[in-house]
Amino acid sequence: MSLLVNELQALPALGELFRIFNGGKHLNRMAEPALWAELEGNLDQYQLLFNALGFVLQVDGRGFAWFQQQESSANISKTSKRLALLFMCLFDTQADAGKPLGRFGEWRIDNILIQQAFTKHKDLLQAEGLDTDELERLLGIATRLGFATNPDQKDYWQLLPAASRYLDHIHALAGHYKAAAEVMSGGNDDDDTEEGDGDFLAGADDEEEAV
């Protein structure tokens, strides 16, 4: 017992980290540098302890961590799908504008960009019951979950490194649809689209899988 007590005492941020991860949130190195340093410095101990409690701690080298959820309730699943759709629309709008997707942390997601994303994907979003007000509400949820931040409660958001999970998912979808299109066209490889070009959502409008 004393060994366990010593282990717990050596992890002063255990309670706070558990509350963050167990609440479905992401820890971002950029947003919480002190907590990140504590986690990174004692990563093996935290992973072993959380695993013993039945949780799987995932840490991405790009600077974010979270509990991998095995199962989700219907409500969480619906929210996750809507968040995925929000990010797909934002990434697609910025790609169409020639913005480098890998630098999404520099974007200013304000009412102008939200309106642009809604206009570009109006039919898809309305089919899901989403309007600009609902997109802003989803950005609020994304902020609480550690995917975005609302600096000083101003009228815009910025994406945090954890949003890479959605970008990875979108890249994978784009790759699947590109491969399928190449098979259907006889393997024509003439179209070499660079990052920042074209529509990410081409052919993916019916995709409902959440990250």
mmCIF file with all atom_site columns, C-alpha atoms in Angstrom, residues 49-190:
data_model
loop_
_atom_site.group_PDB
_atom_site.id
_atom_site.type_symbol
_atom_site.label_atom_id
_atom_site.label_alt_id
_atom_site.label_comp_id
_atom_site.label_asym_id
_atom_site.label_entity_id
_atom_site.label_seq_id
_atom_site.pdbx_PDB_ins_code
_atom_site.Cartn_x
_atom_site.Cartn_y
_atom_site.Cartn_z
_atom_site.occupancy
_atom_site.B_iso_or_equiv
_atom_site.pdbx_formal_charge
_atom_site.auth_seq_id
_atom_site.auth_comp_id
_atom_site.auth_asym_id
_atom_site.auth_atom_id
_atom_site.pdbx_PDB_model_num
ATOM 1   C CA . LEU A 1 49  ? -2.026  3.913  -13.622 1.00 0.00 ? 49  LEU A CA 1
ATOM 2   C CA . PHE A 1 50  ? -4.796  4.890  -16.010 1.00 0.00 ? 50  PHE A CA 1
ATOM 3   C CA . ASN A 1 51  ? -4.563  1.487  -17.684 1.00 0.00 ? 51  ASN A CA 1
ATOM 4   C CA . ALA A 1 52  ? -4.969  -0.191 -14.310 1.00 0.00 ? 52  ALA A CA 1
ATOM 5   C CA . LEU A 1 53  ? -8.139  1.866  -13.842 1.00 0.00 ? 53  LEU A CA 1
ATOM 6   C CA . GLY A 1 54  ? -9.456  0.698  -17.207 1.00 0.00 ? 54  GLY A CA 1
ATOM 7   C CA . PHE A 1 55  ? -8.586  3.743  -19.324 1.00 0.00 ? 55  PHE A CA 1
ATOM 8   C CA . VAL A 1 56  ? -6.376  3.953  -22.401 1.00 0.00 ? 56  VAL A CA 1
ATOM 9   C CA . LEU A 1 57  ? -4.335  7.166  -22.514 1.00 0.00 ? 57  LEU A CA 1
ATOM 10  C CA . GLN A 1 58  ? -3.374  8.141  -26.054 1.00 0.00 ? 58  GLN A CA 1
ATOM 11  C CA . VAL A 1 59  ? -0.585  10.671 -26.608 1.00 0.00 ? 59  VAL A CA 1
ATOM 12  C CA . ASP A 1 60  ? 0.084   12.167 -30.027 1.00 0.00 ? 60  ASP A CA 1
ATOM 13  C CA . GLY A 1 61  ? 3.553   13.496 -30.804 1.00 0.00 ? 61  GLY A CA 1
ATOM 14  C CA . ARG A 1 62  ? 2.008   16.651 -32.267 1.00 0.00 ? 62  ARG A CA 1
ATOM 15  C CA . GLY A 1 63  ? 1.173   17.752 -28.752 1.00 0.00 ? 63  GLY A CA 1
ATOM 16  C CA . PHE A 1 64  ? -2.157  16.438 -27.476 1.00 0.00 ? 64  PHE A CA 1
ATOM 17  C CA . ALA A 1 65  ? -3.486  13.579 -25.367 1.00 0.00 ? 65  ALA A CA 1
ATOM 18  C CA . TRP A 1 66  ? -6.849  11.998 -24.557 1.00 0.00 ? 66  TRP A CA 1
ATOM 19  C CA . PHE A 1 67  ? -8.611  8.896  -23.246 1.00 0.00 ? 67  PHE A CA 1
ATOM 20  C CA . GLN A 1 68  ? -9.464  6.549  -26.102 1.00 0.00 ? 68  GLN A CA 1
ATOM 21  C CA . GLN A 1 69  ? -13.159 5.808  -25.757 1.00 0.00 ? 69  GLN A CA 1
ATOM 22  C CA . GLN A 1 70  ? -14.250 2.261  -26.503 1.00 0.00 ? 70  GLN A CA 1
ATOM 23  C CA . GLU A 1 71  ? -17.965 2.960  -26.567 1.00 0.00 ? 71  GLU A CA 1
ATOM 24  C CA . SER A 1 72  ? -20.107 6.100  -26.857 1.00 0.00 ? 72  SER A CA 1
ATOM 25  C CA . SER A 1 73  ? -23.668 6.894  -25.997 1.00 0.00 ? 73  SER A CA 1
ATOM 26  C CA . ALA A 1 74  ? -26.082 7.849  -28.761 1.00 0.00 ? 74  ALA A CA 1
ATOM 27  C CA . ASN A 1 75  ? -25.861 11.510 -27.785 1.00 0.00 ? 75  ASN A CA 1
ATOM 28  C CA . ILE A 1 76  ? -22.059 11.559 -27.767 1.00 0.00 ? 76  ILE A CA 1
ATOM 29  C CA . SER A 1 77  ? -22.032 9.766  -31.109 1.00 0.00 ? 77  SER A CA 1
ATOM 30  C CA . LYS A 1 78  ? -24.355 12.375 -32.622 1.00 0.00 ? 78  LYS A CA 1
ATOM 31  C CA . THR A 1 79  ? -22.230 15.212 -31.251 1.00 0.00 ? 79  THR A CA 1
ATOM 32  C CA . SER A 1 80  ? -19.062 13.566 -32.550 1.00 0.00 ? 80  SER A CA 1
ATOM 33  C CA . LYS A 1 81  ? -20.590 13.199 -36.008 1.00 0.00 ? 81  LYS A CA 1
ATOM 34  C CA . ARG A 1 82  ? -21.627 16.840 -36.039 1.00 0.00 ? 82  ARG A CA 1
ATOM 35  C CA . LEU A 1 83  ? -18.190 17.942 -34.892 1.00 0.00 ? 83  LEU A CA 1
ATOM 36  C CA . ALA A 1 84  ? -16.654 15.857 -37.673 1.00 0.00 ? 84  ALA A CA 1
ATOM 37  C CA . LEU A 1 85  ? -18.962 17.545 -40.169 1.00 0.00 ? 85  LEU A CA 1
ATOM 38  C CA . LEU A 1 86  ? -18.077 20.990 -38.807 1.00 0.00 ? 86  LEU A CA 1
ATOM 39  C CA . PHE A 1 87  ? -14.350 20.334 -39.170 1.00 0.00 ? 87  PHE A CA 1
ATOM 40  C CA . MET A 1 88  ? -14.771 18.791 -42.615 1.00 0.00 ? 88  MET A CA 1
ATOM 41  C CA . CYS A 1 89  ? -16.609 21.905 -43.796 1.00 0.00 ? 89  CYS A CA 1
ATOM 42  C CA . LEU A 1 90  ? -14.022 24.258 -42.281 1.00 0.00 ? 90  LEU A CA 1
ATOM 43  C CA . PHE A 1 91  ? -11.074 22.333 -43.723 1.00 0.00 ? 91  PHE A CA 1
ATOM 44  C CA . ASP A 1 92  ? -12.753 22.045 -47.105 1.00 0.00 ? 92  ASP A CA 1
ATOM 45  C CA . THR A 1 93  ? -13.559 25.769 -47.226 1.00 0.00 ? 93  THR A CA 1
ATOM 46  C CA . GLN A 1 94  ? -9.993  26.708 -46.320 1.00 0.00 ? 94  GLN A CA 1
ATOM 47  C CA . ALA A 1 95  ? -8.522  24.189 -48.766 1.00 0.00 ? 95  ALA A CA 1
ATOM 48  C CA . ASP A 1 96  ? -10.662 25.699 -51.519 1.00 0.00 ? 96  ASP A CA 1
ATOM 49  C CA . ALA A 1 97  ? -9.276  29.124 -50.533 1.00 0.00 ? 97  ALA A CA 1
ATOM 50  C CA . GLY A 1 98  ? -5.710  27.814 -50.883 1.00 0.00 ? 98  GLY A CA 1
ATOM 51  C CA . LYS A 1 99  ? -4.952  27.791 -47.149 1.00 0.00 ? 99  LYS A CA 1
ATOM 52  C CA . PRO A 1 100 ? -2.330  25.242 -46.001 1.00 0.00 ? 100 PRO A CA 1
ATOM 53  C CA . LEU A 1 101 ? -4.251  22.732 -43.916 1.00 0.00 ? 101 LEU A CA 1
ATOM 54  C CA . GLY A 1 102 ? -1.210  21.859 -41.834 1.00 0.00 ? 102 GLY A CA 1
ATOM 55  C CA . ARG A 1 103 ? -1.210  25.404 -40.460 1.00 0.00 ? 103 ARG A CA 1
ATOM 56  C CA . PHE A 1 104 ? -4.810  25.348 -39.240 1.00 0.00 ? 104 PHE A CA 1
ATOM 57  C CA . GLY A 1 105 ? -3.710  26.682 -35.865 1.00 0.00 ? 105 GLY A CA 1
ATOM 58  C CA . GLU A 1 106 ? -3.104  30.061 -37.494 1.00 0.00 ? 106 GLU A CA 1
ATOM 59  C CA . TRP A 1 107 ? -6.634  30.396 -38.830 1.00 0.00 ? 107 TRP A CA 1
ATOM 60  C CA . ARG A 1 108 ? -9.092  32.900 -37.397 1.00 0.00 ? 108 ARG A CA 1
ATOM 61  C CA . ILE A 1 109 ? -12.468 31.178 -37.348 1.00 0.00 ? 109 ILE A CA 1
ATOM 62  C CA . ASP A 1 110 ? -14.845 34.111 -37.158 1.00 0.00 ? 110 ASP A CA 1
ATOM 63  C CA . ASN A 1 111 ? -18.374 34.800 -38.361 1.00 0.00 ? 111 ASN A CA 1
ATOM 64  C CA . ILE A 1 112 ? -17.100 35.457 -41.878 1.00 0.00 ? 112 ILE A CA 1
ATOM 65  C CA . LEU A 1 113 ? -15.435 32.046 -42.209 1.00 0.00 ? 113 LEU A CA 1
ATOM 66  C CA . ILE A 1 114 ? -18.384 30.310 -40.565 1.00 0.00 ? 114 ILE A CA 1
ATOM 67  C CA . GLN A 1 115 ? -20.752 31.932 -43.057 1.00 0.00 ? 115 GLN A CA 1
ATOM 68  C CA . GLN A 1 116 ? -18.480 30.972 -45.948 1.00 0.00 ? 116 GLN A CA 1
ATOM 69  C CA . ALA A 1 117 ? -18.373 27.352 -44.769 1.00 0.00 ? 117 ALA A CA 1
ATOM 70  C CA . PHE A 1 118 ? -22.146 27.288 -44.353 1.00 0.00 ? 118 PHE A CA 1
ATOM 71  C CA . THR A 1 119 ? -22.796 28.786 -47.790 1.00 0.00 ? 119 THR A CA 1
ATOM 72  C CA . LYS A 1 120 ? -20.403 26.362 -49.481 1.00 0.00 ? 120 LYS A CA 1
ATOM 73  C CA . HIS A 1 121 ? -21.938 23.312 -47.787 1.00 0.00 ? 121 HIS A CA 1
ATOM 74  C CA . LYS A 1 122 ? -25.476 24.585 -47.237 1.00 0.00 ? 122 LYS A CA 1
ATOM 75  C CA . ASP A 1 123 ? -27.351 21.535 -48.518 1.00 0.00 ? 123 ASP A CA 1
ATOM 76  C CA . LEU A 1 124 ? -25.216 19.101 -46.512 1.00 0.00 ? 124 LEU A CA 1
ATOM 77  C CA . LEU A 1 125 ? -25.436 21.130 -43.293 1.00 0.00 ? 125 LEU A CA 1
ATOM 78  C CA . GLN A 1 126 ? -29.155 21.818 -43.557 1.00 0.00 ? 126 GLN A CA 1
ATOM 79  C CA . ALA A 1 127 ? -29.769 18.112 -44.100 1.00 0.00 ? 127 ALA A CA 1
ATOM 80  C CA . GLU A 1 128 ? -28.196 17.619 -40.660 1.00 0.00 ? 128 GLU A CA 1
ATOM 81  C CA . GLY A 1 129 ? -30.274 20.433 -39.155 1.00 0.00 ? 129 GLY A CA 1
ATOM 82  C CA . LEU A 1 130 ? -27.297 22.772 -38.844 1.00 0.00 ? 130 LEU A CA 1
ATOM 83  C CA . ASP A 1 131 ? -27.264 26.534 -39.402 1.00 0.00 ? 131 ASP A CA 1
ATOM 84  C CA . THR A 1 132 ? -24.648 29.166 -38.576 1.00 0.00 ? 132 THR A CA 1
ATOM 85  C CA . ASP A 1 133 ? -25.868 29.494 -34.982 1.00 0.00 ? 133 ASP A CA 1
ATOM 86  C CA . GLU A 1 134 ? -25.555 25.743 -34.523 1.00 0.00 ? 134 GLU A CA 1
ATOM 87  C CA . LEU A 1 135 ? -22.061 25.784 -36.038 1.00 0.00 ? 135 LEU A CA 1
ATOM 88  C CA . GLU A 1 136 ? -21.048 28.386 -33.455 1.00 0.00 ? 136 GLU A CA 1
ATOM 89  C CA . ARG A 1 137 ? -22.547 26.212 -30.713 1.00 0.00 ? 137 ARG A CA 1
ATOM 90  C CA . LEU A 1 138 ? -20.507 23.279 -32.009 1.00 0.00 ? 138 LEU A CA 1
ATOM 91  C CA . LEU A 1 139 ? -17.381 25.424 -31.864 1.00 0.00 ? 139 LEU A CA 1
ATOM 92  C CA . GLY A 1 140 ? -18.219 26.033 -28.217 1.00 0.00 ? 140 GLY A CA 1
ATOM 93  C CA . ILE A 1 141 ? -18.383 22.272 -27.665 1.00 0.00 ? 141 ILE A CA 1
ATOM 94  C CA . ALA A 1 142 ? -15.103 21.853 -29.567 1.00 0.00 ? 142 ALA A CA 1
ATOM 95  C CA . THR A 1 143 ? -13.568 24.411 -27.208 1.00 0.00 ? 143 THR A CA 1
ATOM 96  C CA . ARG A 1 144 ? -14.726 22.529 -24.122 1.00 0.00 ? 144 ARG A CA 1
ATOM 97  C CA . LEU A 1 145 ? -13.339 19.273 -25.538 1.00 0.00 ? 145 LEU A CA 1
ATOM 98  C CA . GLY A 1 146 ? -9.921  20.765 -26.293 1.00 0.00 ? 146 GLY A CA 1
ATOM 99  C CA . PHE A 1 147 ? -10.171 20.939 -30.088 1.00 0.00 ? 147 PHE A CA 1
ATOM 100 C CA . ALA A 1 148 ? -10.362 24.739 -30.224 1.00 0.00 ? 148 ALA A CA 1
ATOM 101 C CA . THR A 1 149 ? -9.859  27.834 -28.125 1.00 0.00 ? 149 THR A CA 1
ATOM 102 C CA . ASN A 1 150 ? -11.728 31.109 -27.833 1.00 0.00 ? 150 ASN A CA 1
ATOM 103 C CA . PRO A 1 151 ? -8.926  33.594 -26.959 1.00 0.00 ? 151 PRO A CA 1
ATOM 104 C CA . ASP A 1 152 ? -10.047 36.022 -24.267 1.00 0.00 ? 152 ASP A CA 1
ATOM 105 C CA . GLN A 1 153 ? -13.687 35.227 -25.124 1.00 0.00 ? 153 GLN A CA 1
ATOM 106 C CA . LYS A 1 154 ? -13.385 37.211 -28.342 1.00 0.00 ? 154 LYS A CA 1
ATOM 107 C CA . ASP A 1 155 ? -15.595 36.775 -31.401 1.00 0.00 ? 155 ASP A CA 1
ATOM 108 C CA . TYR A 1 156 ? -13.442 34.143 -33.058 1.00 0.00 ? 156 TYR A CA 1
ATOM 109 C CA . TRP A 1 157 ? -11.941 30.717 -32.430 1.00 0.00 ? 157 TRP A CA 1
ATOM 110 C CA . GLN A 1 158 ? -8.600  29.097 -33.179 1.00 0.00 ? 158 GLN A CA 1
ATOM 111 C CA . LEU A 1 159 ? -8.026  25.385 -33.617 1.00 0.00 ? 159 LEU A CA 1
ATOM 112 C CA . LEU A 1 160 ? -5.714  23.516 -31.235 1.00 0.00 ? 160 LEU A CA 1
ATOM 113 C CA . PRO A 1 161 ? -3.385  20.624 -32.153 1.00 0.00 ? 161 PRO A CA 1
ATOM 114 C CA . ALA A 1 162 ? -6.015  18.054 -31.115 1.00 0.00 ? 162 ALA A CA 1
ATOM 115 C CA . ALA A 1 163 ? -7.999  19.052 -34.228 1.00 0.00 ? 163 ALA A CA 1
ATOM 116 C CA . SER A 1 164 ? -5.371  17.019 -36.095 1.00 0.00 ? 164 SER A CA 1
ATOM 117 C CA . ARG A 1 165 ? -7.473  13.964 -35.239 1.00 0.00 ? 165 ARG A CA 1
ATOM 118 C CA . TYR A 1 166 ? -10.199 15.261 -37.530 1.00 0.00 ? 166 TYR A CA 1
ATOM 119 C CA . LEU A 1 167 ? -7.731  16.327 -40.215 1.00 0.00 ? 167 LEU A CA 1
ATOM 120 C CA . ASP A 1 168 ? -6.198  12.827 -40.177 1.00 0.00 ? 168 ASP A CA 1
ATOM 121 C CA . HIS A 1 169 ? -9.669  11.364 -40.567 1.00 0.00 ? 169 HIS A CA 1
ATOM 122 C CA . ILE A 1 170 ? -10.457 13.666 -43.497 1.00 0.00 ? 170 ILE A CA 1
ATOM 123 C CA . HIS A 1 171 ? -7.154  12.845 -45.220 1.00 0.00 ? 171 HIS A CA 1
ATOM 124 C CA . ALA A 1 172 ? -7.973  9.147  -44.854 1.00 0.00 ? 172 ALA A CA 1
ATOM 125 C CA . LEU A 1 173 ? -11.427 9.663  -46.351 1.00 0.00 ? 173 LEU A CA 1
ATOM 126 C CA . ALA A 1 174 ? -9.987  11.670 -49.226 1.00 0.00 ? 174 ALA A CA 1
ATOM 127 C CA . GLY A 1 175 ? -7.486  8.887  -49.888 1.00 0.00 ? 175 GLY A CA 1
ATOM 128 C CA . HIS A 1 176 ? -10.225 6.256  -49.947 1.00 0.00 ? 176 HIS A CA 1
ATOM 129 C CA . TYR A 1 177 ? -12.365 8.209  -52.391 1.00 0.00 ? 177 TYR A CA 1
ATOM 130 C CA . LYS A 1 178 ? -9.376  9.049  -54.596 1.00 0.00 ? 178 LYS A CA 1
ATOM 131 C CA . ALA A 1 179 ? -8.393  5.375  -54.746 1.00 0.00 ? 179 ALA A CA 1
ATOM 132 C CA . ALA A 1 180 ? -11.953 4.388  -55.582 1.00 0.00 ? 180 ALA A CA 1
ATOM 133 C CA . ALA A 1 181 ? -12.142 7.057  -58.301 1.00 0.00 ? 181 ALA A CA 1
ATOM 134 C CA . GLU A 1 182 ? -8.848  5.848  -59.806 1.00 0.00 ? 182 GLU A CA 1
ATOM 135 C CA . VAL A 1 183 ? -10.124 2.268  -59.930 1.00 0.00 ? 183 VAL A CA 1
ATOM 136 C CA . MET A 1 184 ? -13.336 3.376  -61.630 1.00 0.00 ? 184 MET A CA 1
ATOM 137 C CA . SER A 1 185 ? -11.399 5.507  -64.150 1.00 0.00 ? 185 SER A CA 1
ATOM 138 C CA . GLY A 1 186 ? -8.903  2.769  -64.939 1.00 0.00 ? 186 GLY A CA 1
ATOM 139 C CA . GLY A 1 187 ? -6.129  3.979  -62.623 1.00 0.00 ? 187 GLY A CA 1
ATOM 140 C CA . ASN A 1 188 ? -5.560  7.422  -64.142 1.00 0.00 ? 188 ASN A CA 1
ATOM 141 C CA . ASP A 1 189 ? -2.982  9.206  -61.950 1.00 0.00 ? 189 ASP A CA 1
ATOM 142 C CA . ASP A 1 190 ? -2.883  12.489 -63.863 1.00 0.00 ? 190 ASP A CA 1
#
